[in-house]
Coordinates of C-alpha atoms in Angstrom, one line a residue:
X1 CA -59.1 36.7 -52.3
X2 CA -61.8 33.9 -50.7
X3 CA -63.8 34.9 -48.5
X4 CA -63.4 33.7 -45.1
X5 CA -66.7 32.4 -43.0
X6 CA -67.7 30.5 -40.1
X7 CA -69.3 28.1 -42.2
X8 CA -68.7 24.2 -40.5
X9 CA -68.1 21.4 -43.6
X10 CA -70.8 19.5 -42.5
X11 CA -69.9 16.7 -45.0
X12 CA -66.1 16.4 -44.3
X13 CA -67.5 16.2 -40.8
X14 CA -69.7 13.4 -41.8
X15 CA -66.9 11.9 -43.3
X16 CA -65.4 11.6 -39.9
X17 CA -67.2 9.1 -38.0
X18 CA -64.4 9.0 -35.2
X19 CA -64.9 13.0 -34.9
X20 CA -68.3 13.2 -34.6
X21 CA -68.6 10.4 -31.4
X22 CA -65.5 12.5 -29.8
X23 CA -67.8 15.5 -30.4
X24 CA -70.9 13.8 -29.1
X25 CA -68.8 12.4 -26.1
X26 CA -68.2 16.3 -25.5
X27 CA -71.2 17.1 -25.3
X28 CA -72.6 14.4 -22.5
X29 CA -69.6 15.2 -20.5
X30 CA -70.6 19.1 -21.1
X31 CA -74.5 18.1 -20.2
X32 CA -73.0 16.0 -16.9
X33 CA -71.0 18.6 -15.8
X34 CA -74.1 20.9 -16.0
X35 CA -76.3 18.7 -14.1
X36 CA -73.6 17.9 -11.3
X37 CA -73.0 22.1 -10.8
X38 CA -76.8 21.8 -10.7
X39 CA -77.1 19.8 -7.8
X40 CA -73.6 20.8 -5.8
X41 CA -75.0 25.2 -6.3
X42 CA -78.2 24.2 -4.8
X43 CA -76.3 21.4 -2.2
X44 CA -74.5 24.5 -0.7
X45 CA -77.1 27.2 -1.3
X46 CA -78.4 26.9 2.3
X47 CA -75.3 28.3 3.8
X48 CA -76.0 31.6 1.6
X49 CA -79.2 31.9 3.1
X50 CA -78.1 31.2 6.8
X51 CA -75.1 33.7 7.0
X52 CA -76.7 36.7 6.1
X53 CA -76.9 37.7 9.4
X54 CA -72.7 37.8 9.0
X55 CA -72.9 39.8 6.2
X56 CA -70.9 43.2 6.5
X57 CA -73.5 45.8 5.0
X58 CA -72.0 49.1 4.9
X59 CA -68.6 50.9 6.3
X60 CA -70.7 52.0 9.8
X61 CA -71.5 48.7 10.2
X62 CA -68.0 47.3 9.6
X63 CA -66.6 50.3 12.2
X64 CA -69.2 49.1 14.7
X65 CA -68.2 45.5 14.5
X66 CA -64.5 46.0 14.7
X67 CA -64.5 48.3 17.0
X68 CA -66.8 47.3 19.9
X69 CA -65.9 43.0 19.8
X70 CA -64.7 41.3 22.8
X71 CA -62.5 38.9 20.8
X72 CA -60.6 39.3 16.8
X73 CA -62.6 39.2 14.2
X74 CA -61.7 37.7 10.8
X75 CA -63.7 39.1 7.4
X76 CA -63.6 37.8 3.9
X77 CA -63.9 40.4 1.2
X78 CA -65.2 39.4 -1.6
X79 CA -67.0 41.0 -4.8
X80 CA -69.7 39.4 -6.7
X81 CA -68.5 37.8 -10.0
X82 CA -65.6 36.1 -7.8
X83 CA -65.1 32.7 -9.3
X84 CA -62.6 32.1 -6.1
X85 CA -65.1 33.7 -3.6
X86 CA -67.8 31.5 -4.1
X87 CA -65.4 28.0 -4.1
X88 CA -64.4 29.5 0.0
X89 CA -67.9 30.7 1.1
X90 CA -69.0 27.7 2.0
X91 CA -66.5 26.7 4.4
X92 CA -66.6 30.5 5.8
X93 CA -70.1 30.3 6.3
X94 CA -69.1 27.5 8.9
X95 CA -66.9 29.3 10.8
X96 CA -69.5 32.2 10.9
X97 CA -72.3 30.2 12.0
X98 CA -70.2 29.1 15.0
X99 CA -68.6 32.5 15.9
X100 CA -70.3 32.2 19.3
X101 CA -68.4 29.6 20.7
X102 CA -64.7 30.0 18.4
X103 CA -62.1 32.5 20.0
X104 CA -62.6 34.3 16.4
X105 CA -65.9 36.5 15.2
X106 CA -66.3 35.4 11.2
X107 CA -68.3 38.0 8.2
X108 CA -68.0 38.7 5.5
X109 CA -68.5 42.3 2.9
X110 CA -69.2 42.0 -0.3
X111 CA -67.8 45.0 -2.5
X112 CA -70.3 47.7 -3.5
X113 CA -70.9 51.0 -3.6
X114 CA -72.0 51.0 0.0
X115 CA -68.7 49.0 1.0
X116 CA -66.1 50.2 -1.4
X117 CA -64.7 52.6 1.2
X118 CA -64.5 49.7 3.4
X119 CA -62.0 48.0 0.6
X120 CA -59.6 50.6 -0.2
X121 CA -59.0 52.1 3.6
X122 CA -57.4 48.7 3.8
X123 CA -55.8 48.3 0.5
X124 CA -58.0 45.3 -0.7
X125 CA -57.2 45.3 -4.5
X126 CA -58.5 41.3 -5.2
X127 CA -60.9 39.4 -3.6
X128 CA -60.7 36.8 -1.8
X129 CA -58.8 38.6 0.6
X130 CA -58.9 37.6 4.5
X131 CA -58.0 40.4 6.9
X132 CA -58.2 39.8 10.9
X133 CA -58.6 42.7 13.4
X134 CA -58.0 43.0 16.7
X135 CA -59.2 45.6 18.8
X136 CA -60.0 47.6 15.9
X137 CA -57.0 47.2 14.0
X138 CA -55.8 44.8 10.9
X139 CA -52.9 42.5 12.0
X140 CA -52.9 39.8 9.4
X141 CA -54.1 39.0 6.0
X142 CA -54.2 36.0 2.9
X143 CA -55.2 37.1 -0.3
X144 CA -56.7 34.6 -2.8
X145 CA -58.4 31.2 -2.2
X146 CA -56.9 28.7 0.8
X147 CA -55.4 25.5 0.6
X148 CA -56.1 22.2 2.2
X149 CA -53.4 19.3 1.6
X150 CA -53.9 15.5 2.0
X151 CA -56.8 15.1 4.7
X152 CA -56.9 18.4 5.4
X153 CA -60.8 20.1 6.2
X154 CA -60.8 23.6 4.4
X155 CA -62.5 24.7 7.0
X156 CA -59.5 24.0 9.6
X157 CA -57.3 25.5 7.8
X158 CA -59.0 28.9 7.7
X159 CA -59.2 28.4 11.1
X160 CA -55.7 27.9 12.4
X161 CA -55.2 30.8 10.0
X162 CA -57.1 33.1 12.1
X163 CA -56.3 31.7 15.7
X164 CA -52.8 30.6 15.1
X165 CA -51.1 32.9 13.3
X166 CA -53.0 36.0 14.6
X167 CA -52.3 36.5 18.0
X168 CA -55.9 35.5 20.5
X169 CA -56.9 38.6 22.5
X170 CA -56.9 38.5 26.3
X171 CA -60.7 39.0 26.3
X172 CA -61.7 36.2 24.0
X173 CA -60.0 33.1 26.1
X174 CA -61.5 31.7 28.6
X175 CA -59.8 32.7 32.3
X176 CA -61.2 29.7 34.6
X177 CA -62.6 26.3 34.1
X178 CA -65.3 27.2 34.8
X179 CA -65.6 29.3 31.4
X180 CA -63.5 26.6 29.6
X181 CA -66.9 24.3 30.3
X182 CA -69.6 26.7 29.6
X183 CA -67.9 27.4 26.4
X184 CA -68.1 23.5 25.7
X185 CA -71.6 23.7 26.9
X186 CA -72.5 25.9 24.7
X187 CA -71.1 23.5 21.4
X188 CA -72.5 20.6 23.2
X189 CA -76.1 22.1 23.5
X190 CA -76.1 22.9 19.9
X191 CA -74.5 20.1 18.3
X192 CA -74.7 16.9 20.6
X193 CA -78.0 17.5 22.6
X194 CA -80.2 16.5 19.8
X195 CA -78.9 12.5 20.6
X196 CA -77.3 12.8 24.2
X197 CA -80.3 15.2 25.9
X198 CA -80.1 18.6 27.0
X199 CA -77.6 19.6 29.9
X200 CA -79.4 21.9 31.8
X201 CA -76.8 23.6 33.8
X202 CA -73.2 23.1 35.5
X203 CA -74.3 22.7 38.8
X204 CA -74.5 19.2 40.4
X205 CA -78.2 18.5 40.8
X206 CA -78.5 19.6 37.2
X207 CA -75.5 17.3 35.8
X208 CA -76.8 14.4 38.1
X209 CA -79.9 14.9 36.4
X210 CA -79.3 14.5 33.2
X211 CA -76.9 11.6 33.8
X212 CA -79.7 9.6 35.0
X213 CA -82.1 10.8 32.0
X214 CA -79.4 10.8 28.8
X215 CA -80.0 7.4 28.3
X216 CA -83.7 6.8 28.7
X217 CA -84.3 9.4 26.2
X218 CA -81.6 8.6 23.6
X219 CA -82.6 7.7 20.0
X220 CA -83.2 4.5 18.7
X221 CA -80.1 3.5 16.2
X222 CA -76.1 3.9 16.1
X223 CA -76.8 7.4 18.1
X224 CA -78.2 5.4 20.9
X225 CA -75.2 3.0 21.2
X226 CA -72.5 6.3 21.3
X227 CA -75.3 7.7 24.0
X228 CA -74.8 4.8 26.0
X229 CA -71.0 4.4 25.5
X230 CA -70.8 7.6 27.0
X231 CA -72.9 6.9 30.1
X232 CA -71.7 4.0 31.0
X233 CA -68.0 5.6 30.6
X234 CA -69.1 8.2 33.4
X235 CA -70.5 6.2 35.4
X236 CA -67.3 4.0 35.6
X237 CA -65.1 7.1 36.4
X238 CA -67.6 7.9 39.5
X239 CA -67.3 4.6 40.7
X240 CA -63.5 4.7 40.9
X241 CA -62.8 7.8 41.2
X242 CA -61.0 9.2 38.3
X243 CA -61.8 11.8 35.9
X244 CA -63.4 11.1 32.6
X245 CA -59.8 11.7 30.9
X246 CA -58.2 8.7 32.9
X247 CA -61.0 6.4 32.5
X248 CA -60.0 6.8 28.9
X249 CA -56.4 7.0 29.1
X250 CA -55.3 10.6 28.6
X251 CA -56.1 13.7 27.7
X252 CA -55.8 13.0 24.0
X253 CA -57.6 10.0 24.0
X254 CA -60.5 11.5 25.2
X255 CA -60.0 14.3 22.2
X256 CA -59.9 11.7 20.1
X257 CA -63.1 10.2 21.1
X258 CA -65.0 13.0 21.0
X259 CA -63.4 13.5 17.7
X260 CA -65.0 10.6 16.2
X261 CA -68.4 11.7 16.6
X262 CA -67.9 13.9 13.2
X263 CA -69.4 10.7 12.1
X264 CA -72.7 12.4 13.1
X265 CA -71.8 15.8 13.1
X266 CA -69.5 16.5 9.8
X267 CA -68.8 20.1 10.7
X268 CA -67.4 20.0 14.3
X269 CA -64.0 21.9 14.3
X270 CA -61.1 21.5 16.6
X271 CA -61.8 24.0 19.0
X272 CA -65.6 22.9 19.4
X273 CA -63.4 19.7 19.4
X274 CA -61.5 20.3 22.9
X275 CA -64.1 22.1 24.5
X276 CA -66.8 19.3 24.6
X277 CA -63.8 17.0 25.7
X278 CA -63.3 19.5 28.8
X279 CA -67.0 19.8 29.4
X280 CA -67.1 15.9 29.9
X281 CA -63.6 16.2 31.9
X282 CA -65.3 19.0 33.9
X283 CA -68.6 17.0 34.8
X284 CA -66.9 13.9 35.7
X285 CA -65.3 15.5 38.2
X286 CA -68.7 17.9 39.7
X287 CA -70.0 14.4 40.1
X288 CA -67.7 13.5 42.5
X289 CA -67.3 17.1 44.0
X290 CA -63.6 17.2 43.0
X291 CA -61.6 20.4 41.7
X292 CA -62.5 20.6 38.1
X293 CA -59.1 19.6 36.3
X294 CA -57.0 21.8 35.1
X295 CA -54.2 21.3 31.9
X296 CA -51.1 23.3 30.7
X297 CA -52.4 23.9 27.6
X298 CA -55.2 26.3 29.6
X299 CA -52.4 28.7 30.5
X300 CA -54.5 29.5 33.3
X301 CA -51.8 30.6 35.1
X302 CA -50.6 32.8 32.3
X303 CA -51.5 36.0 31.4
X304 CA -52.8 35.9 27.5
X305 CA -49.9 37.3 25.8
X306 CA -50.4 36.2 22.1
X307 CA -47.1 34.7 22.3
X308 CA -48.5 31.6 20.2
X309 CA -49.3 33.7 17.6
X310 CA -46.3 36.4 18.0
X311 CA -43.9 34.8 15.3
X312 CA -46.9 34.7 12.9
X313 CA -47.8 37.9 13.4
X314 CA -44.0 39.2 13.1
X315 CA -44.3 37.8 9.2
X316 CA -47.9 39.2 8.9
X317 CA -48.6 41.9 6.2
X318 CA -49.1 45.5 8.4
X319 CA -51.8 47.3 7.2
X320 CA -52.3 50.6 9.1
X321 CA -50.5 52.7 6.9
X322 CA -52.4 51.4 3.7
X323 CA -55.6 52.5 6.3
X324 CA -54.4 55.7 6.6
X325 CA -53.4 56.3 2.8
X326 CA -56.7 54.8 2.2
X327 CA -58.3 57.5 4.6
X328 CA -56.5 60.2 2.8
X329 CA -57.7 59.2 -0.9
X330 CA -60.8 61.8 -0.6
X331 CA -57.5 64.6 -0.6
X332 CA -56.0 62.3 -3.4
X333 CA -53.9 64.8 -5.8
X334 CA -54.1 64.3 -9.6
X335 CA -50.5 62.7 -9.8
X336 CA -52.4 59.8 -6.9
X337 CA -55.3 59.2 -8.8
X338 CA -54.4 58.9 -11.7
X339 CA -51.2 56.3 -10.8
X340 CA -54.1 54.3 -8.9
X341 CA -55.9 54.0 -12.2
X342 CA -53.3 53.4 -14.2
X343 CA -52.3 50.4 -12.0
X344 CA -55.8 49.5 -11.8
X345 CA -55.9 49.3 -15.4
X346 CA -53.2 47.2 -16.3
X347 CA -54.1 44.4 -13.3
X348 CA -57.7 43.8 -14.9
X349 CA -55.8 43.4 -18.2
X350 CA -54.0 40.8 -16.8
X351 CA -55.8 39.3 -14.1
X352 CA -55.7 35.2 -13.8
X353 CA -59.4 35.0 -14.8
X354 CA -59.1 36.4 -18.1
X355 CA -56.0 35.2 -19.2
X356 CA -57.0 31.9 -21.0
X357 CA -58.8 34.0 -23.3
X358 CA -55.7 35.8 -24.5
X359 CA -54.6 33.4 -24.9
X360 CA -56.8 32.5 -27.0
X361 CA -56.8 35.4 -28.9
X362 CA -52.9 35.5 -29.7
X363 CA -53.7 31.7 -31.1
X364 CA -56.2 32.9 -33.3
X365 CA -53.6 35.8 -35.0
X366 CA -50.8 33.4 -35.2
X367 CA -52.6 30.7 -36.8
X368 CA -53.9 33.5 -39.3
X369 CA -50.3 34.4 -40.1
X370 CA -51.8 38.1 -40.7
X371 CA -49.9 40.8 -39.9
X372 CA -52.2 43.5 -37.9
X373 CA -51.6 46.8 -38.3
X374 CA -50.4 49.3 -35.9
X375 CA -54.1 51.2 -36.1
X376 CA -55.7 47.7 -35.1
X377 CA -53.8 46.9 -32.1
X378 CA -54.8 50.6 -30.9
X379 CA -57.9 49.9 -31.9
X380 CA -58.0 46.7 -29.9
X381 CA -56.6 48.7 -26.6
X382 CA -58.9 51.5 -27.1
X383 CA -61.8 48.5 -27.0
X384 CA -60.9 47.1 -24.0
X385 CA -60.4 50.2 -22.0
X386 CA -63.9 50.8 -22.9
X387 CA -65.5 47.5 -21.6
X388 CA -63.4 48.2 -18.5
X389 CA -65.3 51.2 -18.0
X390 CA -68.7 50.3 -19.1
X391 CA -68.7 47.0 -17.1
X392 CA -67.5 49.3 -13.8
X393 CA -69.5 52.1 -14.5
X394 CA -72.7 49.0 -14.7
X395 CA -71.6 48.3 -10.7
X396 CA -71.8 51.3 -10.0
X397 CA -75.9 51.7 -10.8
X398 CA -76.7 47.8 -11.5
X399 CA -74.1 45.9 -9.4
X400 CA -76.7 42.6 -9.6
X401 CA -77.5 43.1 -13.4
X402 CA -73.8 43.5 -14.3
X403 CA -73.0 40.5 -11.8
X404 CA -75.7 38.2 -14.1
X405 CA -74.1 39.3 -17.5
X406 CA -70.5 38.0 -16.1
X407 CA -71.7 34.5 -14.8
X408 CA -73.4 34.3 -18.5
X409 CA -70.7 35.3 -20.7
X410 CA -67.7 33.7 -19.0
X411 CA -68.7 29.5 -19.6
X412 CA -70.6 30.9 -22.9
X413 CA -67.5 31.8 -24.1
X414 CA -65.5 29.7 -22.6
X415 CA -67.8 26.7 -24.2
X416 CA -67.3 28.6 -27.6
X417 CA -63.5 28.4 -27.2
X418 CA -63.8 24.8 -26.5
X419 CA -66.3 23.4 -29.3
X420 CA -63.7 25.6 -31.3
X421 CA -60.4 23.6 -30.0
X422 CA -62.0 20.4 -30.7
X423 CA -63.1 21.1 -34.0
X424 CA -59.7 22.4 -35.1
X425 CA -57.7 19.4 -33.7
X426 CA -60.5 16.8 -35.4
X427 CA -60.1 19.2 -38.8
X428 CA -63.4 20.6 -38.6
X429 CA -62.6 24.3 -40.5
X430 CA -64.1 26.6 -38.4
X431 CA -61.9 29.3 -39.7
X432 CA -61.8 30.8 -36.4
X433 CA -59.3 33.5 -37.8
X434 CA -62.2 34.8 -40.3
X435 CA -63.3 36.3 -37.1
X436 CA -60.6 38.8 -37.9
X437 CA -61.7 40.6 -40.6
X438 CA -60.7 43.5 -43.3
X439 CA -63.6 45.5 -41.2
X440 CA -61.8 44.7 -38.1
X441 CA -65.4 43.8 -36.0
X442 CA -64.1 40.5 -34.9
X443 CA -61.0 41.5 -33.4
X444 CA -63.0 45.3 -31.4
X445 CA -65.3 42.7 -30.3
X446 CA -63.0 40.2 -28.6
X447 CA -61.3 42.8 -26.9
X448 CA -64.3 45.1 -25.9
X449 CA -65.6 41.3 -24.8
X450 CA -61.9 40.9 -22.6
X451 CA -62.8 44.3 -21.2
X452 CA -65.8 43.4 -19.8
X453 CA -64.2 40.1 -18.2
X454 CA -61.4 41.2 -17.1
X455 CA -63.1 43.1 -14.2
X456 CA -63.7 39.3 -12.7
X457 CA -61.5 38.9 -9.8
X458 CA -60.7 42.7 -9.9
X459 CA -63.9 44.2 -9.5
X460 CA -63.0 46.2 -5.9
X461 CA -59.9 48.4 -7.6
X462 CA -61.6 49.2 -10.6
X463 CA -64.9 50.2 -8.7
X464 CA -62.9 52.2 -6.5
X465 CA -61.7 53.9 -9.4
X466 CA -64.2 54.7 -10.9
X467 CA -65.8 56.2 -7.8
X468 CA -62.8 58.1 -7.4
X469 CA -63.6 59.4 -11.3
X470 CA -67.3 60.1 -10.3
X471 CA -66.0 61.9 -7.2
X472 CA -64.3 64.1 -9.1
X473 CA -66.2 64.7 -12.2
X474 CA -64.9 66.6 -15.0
X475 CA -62.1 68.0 -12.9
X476 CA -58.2 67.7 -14.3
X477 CA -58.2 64.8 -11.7
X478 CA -61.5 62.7 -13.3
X479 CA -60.1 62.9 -16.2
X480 CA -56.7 62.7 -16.1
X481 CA -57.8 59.3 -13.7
X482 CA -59.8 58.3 -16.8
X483 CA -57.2 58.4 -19.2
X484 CA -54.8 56.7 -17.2
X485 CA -57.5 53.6 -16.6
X486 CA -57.8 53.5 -20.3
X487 CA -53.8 53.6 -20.8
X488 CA -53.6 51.0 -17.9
X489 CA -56.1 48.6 -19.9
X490 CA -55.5 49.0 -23.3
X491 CA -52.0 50.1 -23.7
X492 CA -50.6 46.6 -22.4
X493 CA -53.4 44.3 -24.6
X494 CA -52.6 46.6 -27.8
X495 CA -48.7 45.8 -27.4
X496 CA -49.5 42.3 -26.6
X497 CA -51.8 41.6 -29.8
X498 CA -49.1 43.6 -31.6
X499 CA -46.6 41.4 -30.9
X500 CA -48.2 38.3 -31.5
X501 CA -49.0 39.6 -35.1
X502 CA -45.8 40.6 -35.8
X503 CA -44.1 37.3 -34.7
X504 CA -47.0 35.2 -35.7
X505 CA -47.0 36.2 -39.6
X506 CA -43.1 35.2 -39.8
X507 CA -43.9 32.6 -37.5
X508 CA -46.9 31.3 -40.7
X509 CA -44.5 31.3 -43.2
X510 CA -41.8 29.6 -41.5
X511 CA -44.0 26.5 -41.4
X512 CA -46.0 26.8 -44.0
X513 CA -45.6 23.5 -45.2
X514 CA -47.0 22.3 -41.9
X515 CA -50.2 24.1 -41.6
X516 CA -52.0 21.2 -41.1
X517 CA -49.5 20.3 -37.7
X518 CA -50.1 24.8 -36.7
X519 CA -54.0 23.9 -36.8
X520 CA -53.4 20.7 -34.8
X521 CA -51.3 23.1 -32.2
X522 CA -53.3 25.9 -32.2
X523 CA -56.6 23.6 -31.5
X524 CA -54.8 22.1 -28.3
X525 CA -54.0 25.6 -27.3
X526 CA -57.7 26.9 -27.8
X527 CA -59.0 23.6 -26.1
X528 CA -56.7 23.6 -23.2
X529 CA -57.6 27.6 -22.5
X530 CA -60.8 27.0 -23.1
X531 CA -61.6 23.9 -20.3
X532 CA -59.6 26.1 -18.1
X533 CA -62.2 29.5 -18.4
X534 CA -64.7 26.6 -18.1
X535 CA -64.1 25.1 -15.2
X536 CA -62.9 28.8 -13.4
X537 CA -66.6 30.2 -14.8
X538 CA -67.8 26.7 -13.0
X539 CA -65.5 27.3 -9.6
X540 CA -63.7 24.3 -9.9
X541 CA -60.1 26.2 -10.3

């Protein structure tokens, strides 16, 4: 019988002039994708290093925060090799950094061993997962990444998520105009000062001051003409009499001109939105000593009853009895823990992010048209169950180190897979199925490899198991828990690869006759998976 190698046929390659430029066209593309996640990492890298102050470090912290806030407050989980988590933070770092002046508090907690209690007293299993509280308690949640549609700003939508499906507390709206304004003072100090001047006050000698002074001190440039705009737009609703609003012809059209100056700021929401348009409302009429205005949608003269967000709410996933069996997992029987580990298990086998490269792997047996044997496929489950447990168990004393060796594997081997599907469909032999050998070391290493991934977007409920295996040390529980992670993650992969051995080999001989069409296939199957781990290991799925 040949021997099978990873050898490449450099001349056949040479042969094929068309191949090698598609190859060499791969490989810019690769080298531009590389330089463009380059720039667009360190683009958003600042807002990283401005939000730590939002970061959640520890379960007293957490309590303190939830408990002890004025208004809701919204917090992404997330873990640390989160492909998904890193593609939000961004546009949740921009709700945190404006916390002080939204009707929502934003953080965030980042699974650990300091946090993990944090994650399973409210059931968080996969990260992202956004939870709002309210007085304490957990009245709405999204799991996974959001979605913006045509035109939409990310950053809006995670917004109306918190504030319009989750019911505003009493204490976080504002109860007079007077609080509607110095909220929009506060937006307008931070974001619009810098071209319009400082406002130094609501009163009227301070308004009528800086009236007179905004425009002398505006900026030279396209700033200094909206400066101006403005100014003289005041100035025309003190001469006859009519609020700012009317000068501009409604409510909304004054929204919508203060809207247009995202032209300068890019990150003003909607809320920092209508509250600079009521500030300018407000002063136009403390010019002219009139009664600050006062609209419908205020509900001034309503008494804060969430009833905006009550129907959202009503379809909102309750959460205090996962608290409490969360609270209760320190008393966890045997039968408990080891069903949570079981469960835990079998979701990391078949978590999303790991996927492709099963894919991957079932391609590679069917093209072999070997039939695997029982002892293998065990083999192959016992493998992964291990890589489960060694990549948790690194968390557990290396969380960073283990966080490294994830971000390096995933688009090494997902670049592997690729180069591989290429070469296949151009007829490059690779022999990718020699990687399945009589010794079986191809095939424990793929799947203690697929182990070791498939903690990515699963990381909080395997770490909480195996806490909840280091809590309980060589008890009947910590092991029985053990066991049943290993059943939960190997069992299911073993059965999978089984199957696709059995059906592959009849599948081989079936078409024998067109092996060259099965390499073709299996090559668009290999690519396809691959460019998809790519691009997840790059967060741009």
């Amino acid at each position: 019988m040949p021997r099978r190698s990873m050898r490449l046929d450099l001349r056949g390659f040479q042969r094929r002039r068309s191949a090698g430029a598609f190859l060499v066209a791969a490989v810019i593309l690769a080298a531009a994708l590389s330089v463009y996640m380059f720039h667009r990492e360190a683009g958003i890298g600042t807002y990283y290093l401005e939000v730590n102050e939002y970061e959640i470090p520890n379960e007293a912290v957490f309590d303190r925060i939830i408990s002890t806030s004025d208004k809701p407050v919204a917090v992404m989980f997330e873990s640390p090799t989160c492909p998904v988590c890193k593609k939000m933070k961004p546009y949740w770092s921009v709700l945190e950094r404006k916390s002080d002046v939204l009707p929502v508090a934003f953080y965030h907690i980042m699974a650990g061993t300091a946090t993990i209690k944090v994650f399973q007293r409210y059931g968080v299993e996969e990260t992202p997962t956004f939870i709002v509280f309210v007085d304490g308690k957990p009245v709405l949640r999204h799991v996974g990444g959001f979605q913006a549609g045509p035109g939409e700003d990310l950053t809006e939508v995670m917004l109306s998520w918190a504030k319009g499906a989750l019911a505003l507390a009493e204490a976080s709206a504002p109860r007079s105009p007077r609080e509607f304004a110095e909220r929009g003072l506060r937006v307008y100090q931070v974001e619009c000062a810098r071209c319009h001047g400082v406002i130094g006050g609501l009163s009227l000698e301070e308004l009528r001051d800086w009236l007179d002074n905004a425009a002398k001190t505006a900026v030279a440039g396209e700033a200094d003409v909206a400066v101006r705009v403005l100014n003289g737009r005041l100035r025309e609703a003190i001469r006859e009499g009519k609020l700012l609003s009317e000068v501009y012809g409604g409510w909304d059209q004054l929204v919508d001109a203060v809207r247009s100056m995202r032209k300068y700021v890019p990150d003003l929401v909607s809320d920092e939105v209508e509250y600079t348009a009521y500030l300018l409302d407000y002063i136009s009429a403390v010019l002219q000593g009139r009664e600050p205005p006062v609209y419908p949608w205020m509900n001034l003269n309503i008494t804060p009853s969430l009833v905006e967000g009550e129907e959202a709410a009503g379809n909102a996933t309750r959460l205090e009895a996962v608290a409490a069996a969360g609270e209760a997992g320190a008393a966890a029987t045997v039968l408990v823990g080891a069903a949570s580990a079981l469960v835990a298990g079998v979701v990391s086998v078949f978590s999303p992010c790991v996927l492709p490269l099963l894919v991957t792997q079932v391609s590679v047996v069917v093209r072999s048209g070997r039939r695997l044997g029982v002892g293998s496929c065990l083999g192959c489950g016992l493998a992964a169950a291990a890589g489960v447990v060694a990549i948790g168990g690194l968390f557990l004393v290396a969380a960073q180190l283990a966080a490294g060796l994830q971000q390096v594997l995933l688009p090494v081997v997902a670049a592997a897979i690729v180069a591989a599907g290429l070469a296949s469909l151009l007829g490059v032999p690779v022999e990718l199925e020699g990687l399945i050998s009589a010794r079986r070391g191809g095939l424990m290493g793929f799947c203690a490899l697929y182990g070791v991934l498939a903690v990515q977007c699963n990381l909080p409920i395997v770490l909480g198991v195996l806490l909840l295996i280091a809590g309980l040390g060589m008890s009947v529980g910590g092991l029985a828990a053990l066991a049943a992670l290993a059943v939960g993650s190997g069992v299911p992969l073993a059965a999978v690869m089984l199957a696709a051995s059995r059906g592959g080999a009849g599948l081989a001989e079936r078409i024998l006759a067109r092996n060259e069409l099965l390499n073709r296939v299996a090559g668009a199957v290999l690519a396809a998976a691959g460019v998809y781990l790519l691009l997840y290991s790059f967060q741009l799925v």
